[in-house]
Amino acid sequence: PSRSAAALARPVGHLTKVVEMGRASPMWGLFLLCGFIRFMTEVASFCQPLLLNQLMRFIADKPTAFADAGEHSPAEGYLLAGGMLVAAATQSLCLQHFIALCFELGAAAKSTLNHIVFAKMLRLEATAIQDLTTGQLTNLMTKDSAKVQEFILFVHNVWSAPLTASWVILLLISILGWPAAAGIVLTVVLIPVQSRIASKG
């Protein structure tokens, strides 16, 4: 019952602004939880290439973050390999949990909006809904609410995509040096070129 559309719509049904509805909604906590899980996914994804780099240096008997060259122990190799396993498992579990929560949150938001629209229609007088067609009402309860659901599914990409791009660029520069910047600049320059070619095709 606490997850029903009526229960979710009750705290926000009297509000008119989207921002106020978002802050007052009981789904706000779940939305923040999704963001935290997505952040943990990015952290686990960032750790994997770092651990792989340390493992390769361990195999080549080069200095690592744990020991100098010629002073490595088998335990260090097991630790790095285990760390890669934990990081990969954490990334996979967090990503799948994030996707599941986003779908759950999107479905809850959609049903809540449908409930608010339908309840509002029942309270209106007959003269007030004469100018509202059946198609407009259908759009509000299907297409427009579905857009809110899609927004919830992809809104976290607004901050996670730049974060991913930033650590990938920093990792490339730290491992390959400044020559990696040439490839990064070329990639950025080719983005509008590819978009222009695709639009013409």
Short mmCIF file of C-alpha atoms in Angstrom, two decimals, residues 58-181:
data_model
loop_
_atom_site.label_atom_id
_atom_site.label_comp_id
_atom_site.label_asym_id
_atom_site.label_seq_id
_atom_site.Cartn_x
_atom_site.Cartn_y
_atom_site.Cartn_z
CA PHE A 58 54.01 -6.48 -10.76
CA ILE A 59 54.40 -9.11 -13.49
CA ALA A 60 57.15 -7.03 -15.17
CA ASP A 61 58.91 -6.65 -11.78
CA LYS A 62 58.58 -2.86 -11.85
CA PRO A 63 57.79 -0.57 -8.90
CA THR A 64 54.16 -0.56 -7.83
CA ALA A 65 52.17 1.27 -5.21
CA PHE A 66 52.88 -1.57 -2.77
CA ALA A 67 56.54 -2.46 -3.30
CA ASP A 68 59.70 -1.48 -5.18
CA ALA A 69 61.21 -3.44 -8.06
CA GLY A 70 62.66 -6.77 -6.95
CA GLU A 71 60.77 -6.71 -3.63
CA HIS A 72 57.44 -8.11 -4.76
CA SER A 73 55.81 -11.04 -3.01
CA PRO A 74 53.21 -13.52 -4.25
CA ALA A 75 50.72 -12.04 -1.79
CA GLU A 76 50.85 -8.75 -3.69
CA GLY A 77 49.86 -10.48 -6.92
CA TYR A 78 46.99 -12.28 -5.21
CA LEU A 79 45.88 -9.00 -3.65
CA LEU A 80 45.83 -7.18 -7.00
CA ALA A 81 44.02 -10.02 -8.76
CA GLY A 82 41.49 -10.25 -5.94
CA GLY A 83 40.99 -6.51 -6.05
CA MET A 84 40.21 -6.67 -9.77
CA LEU A 85 37.69 -9.43 -9.10
CA VAL A 86 36.00 -7.43 -6.34
CA ALA A 87 35.94 -4.29 -8.48
CA ALA A 88 34.41 -6.12 -11.47
CA ALA A 89 31.80 -7.83 -9.28
CA THR A 90 30.95 -4.53 -7.55
CA GLN A 91 30.56 -2.73 -10.87
CA SER A 92 28.28 -5.44 -12.27
CA LEU A 93 26.11 -5.70 -9.15
CA CYS A 94 25.80 -1.93 -8.70
CA LEU A 95 24.97 -1.35 -12.37
CA GLN A 96 22.25 -4.02 -12.41
CA HIS A 97 20.82 -2.73 -9.12
CA PHE A 98 20.88 0.83 -10.47
CA ILE A 99 18.99 -0.16 -13.62
CA ALA A 100 16.39 -2.11 -11.62
CA LEU A 101 15.82 0.79 -9.21
CA CYS A 102 15.53 3.29 -12.07
CA PHE A 103 12.87 1.17 -13.78
CA GLU A 104 11.02 0.83 -10.48
CA LEU A 105 11.24 4.56 -9.83
CA GLY A 106 10.19 5.41 -13.39
CA ALA A 107 7.17 3.14 -13.20
CA ALA A 108 6.19 4.64 -9.84
CA ALA A 109 6.51 8.19 -11.22
CA LYS A 110 4.42 7.33 -14.26
CA SER A 111 1.63 5.73 -12.22
CA THR A 112 1.70 8.66 -9.78
CA LEU A 113 1.26 11.19 -12.58
CA ASN A 114 -1.54 9.13 -14.10
CA HIS A 115 -3.27 9.07 -10.71
CA ILE A 116 -2.91 12.85 -10.28
CA VAL A 117 -4.26 13.59 -13.76
CA PHE A 118 -7.19 11.18 -13.38
CA ALA A 119 -8.06 12.49 -9.91
CA LYS A 120 -7.94 16.05 -11.21
CA MET A 121 -10.27 15.17 -14.07
CA LEU A 122 -12.80 13.70 -11.66
CA ARG A 123 -12.85 16.92 -9.63
CA LEU A 124 -13.42 19.21 -12.60
CA GLU A 125 -16.88 20.36 -13.54
CA ALA A 126 -18.42 19.28 -16.82
CA THR A 127 -18.15 22.78 -18.25
CA ALA A 128 -14.42 22.89 -17.50
CA ILE A 129 -13.60 19.79 -19.53
CA GLN A 130 -15.63 20.62 -22.62
CA ASP A 131 -12.55 22.02 -24.35
CA LEU A 132 -10.42 19.01 -23.41
CA THR A 133 -10.51 16.25 -25.98
CA THR A 134 -10.08 12.57 -25.32
CA GLY A 135 -6.80 12.65 -27.26
CA GLN A 136 -5.35 15.34 -25.00
CA LEU A 137 -6.24 13.35 -21.91
CA THR A 138 -4.76 10.21 -23.43
CA ASN A 139 -1.51 12.04 -24.20
CA LEU A 140 -1.26 13.27 -20.61
CA MET A 141 -1.76 9.79 -19.17
CA THR A 142 0.38 7.84 -21.66
CA LYS A 143 2.91 9.76 -23.74
CA ASP A 144 3.68 12.65 -21.38
CA SER A 145 3.94 10.43 -18.31
CA ALA A 146 6.13 8.03 -20.29
CA LYS A 147 8.53 10.92 -21.00
CA VAL A 148 8.90 11.44 -17.25
CA GLN A 149 9.70 7.75 -16.91
CA GLU A 150 12.37 7.99 -19.61
CA PHE A 151 13.79 11.11 -17.95
CA ILE A 152 14.30 9.22 -14.70
CA LEU A 153 16.05 6.38 -16.54
CA PHE A 154 18.63 8.65 -18.17
CA VAL A 155 18.91 11.77 -15.96
CA HIS A 156 21.91 10.42 -14.04
CA ASN A 157 23.89 10.41 -17.28
CA VAL A 158 24.04 14.20 -16.96
CA TRP A 159 26.75 13.91 -14.29
CA SER A 160 28.03 10.35 -14.77
CA ALA A 161 28.99 10.78 -18.44
CA PRO A 162 31.28 13.80 -17.82
CA LEU A 163 32.72 12.02 -14.78
CA THR A 164 33.52 8.94 -16.84
CA ALA A 165 35.03 11.00 -19.64
CA SER A 166 37.17 12.93 -17.15
CA TRP A 167 38.71 9.92 -15.45
CA VAL A 168 39.31 8.17 -18.77
CA ILE A 169 41.17 11.22 -20.08
CA LEU A 170 43.22 11.55 -16.90
CA LEU A 171 44.02 7.84 -16.94
CA LEU A 172 45.18 7.96 -20.56
CA ILE A 173 47.40 10.97 -19.90
CA SER A 174 48.88 9.44 -16.74
CA ILE A 175 49.75 6.16 -18.48
CA LEU A 176 50.60 7.26 -22.04
CA GLY A 177 51.73 10.80 -21.29
CA TRP A 178 50.81 13.99 -23.10
CA PRO A 179 50.87 12.34 -26.59
CA ALA A 180 47.51 10.86 -25.58
CA ALA A 181 46.10 14.39 -25.68
#
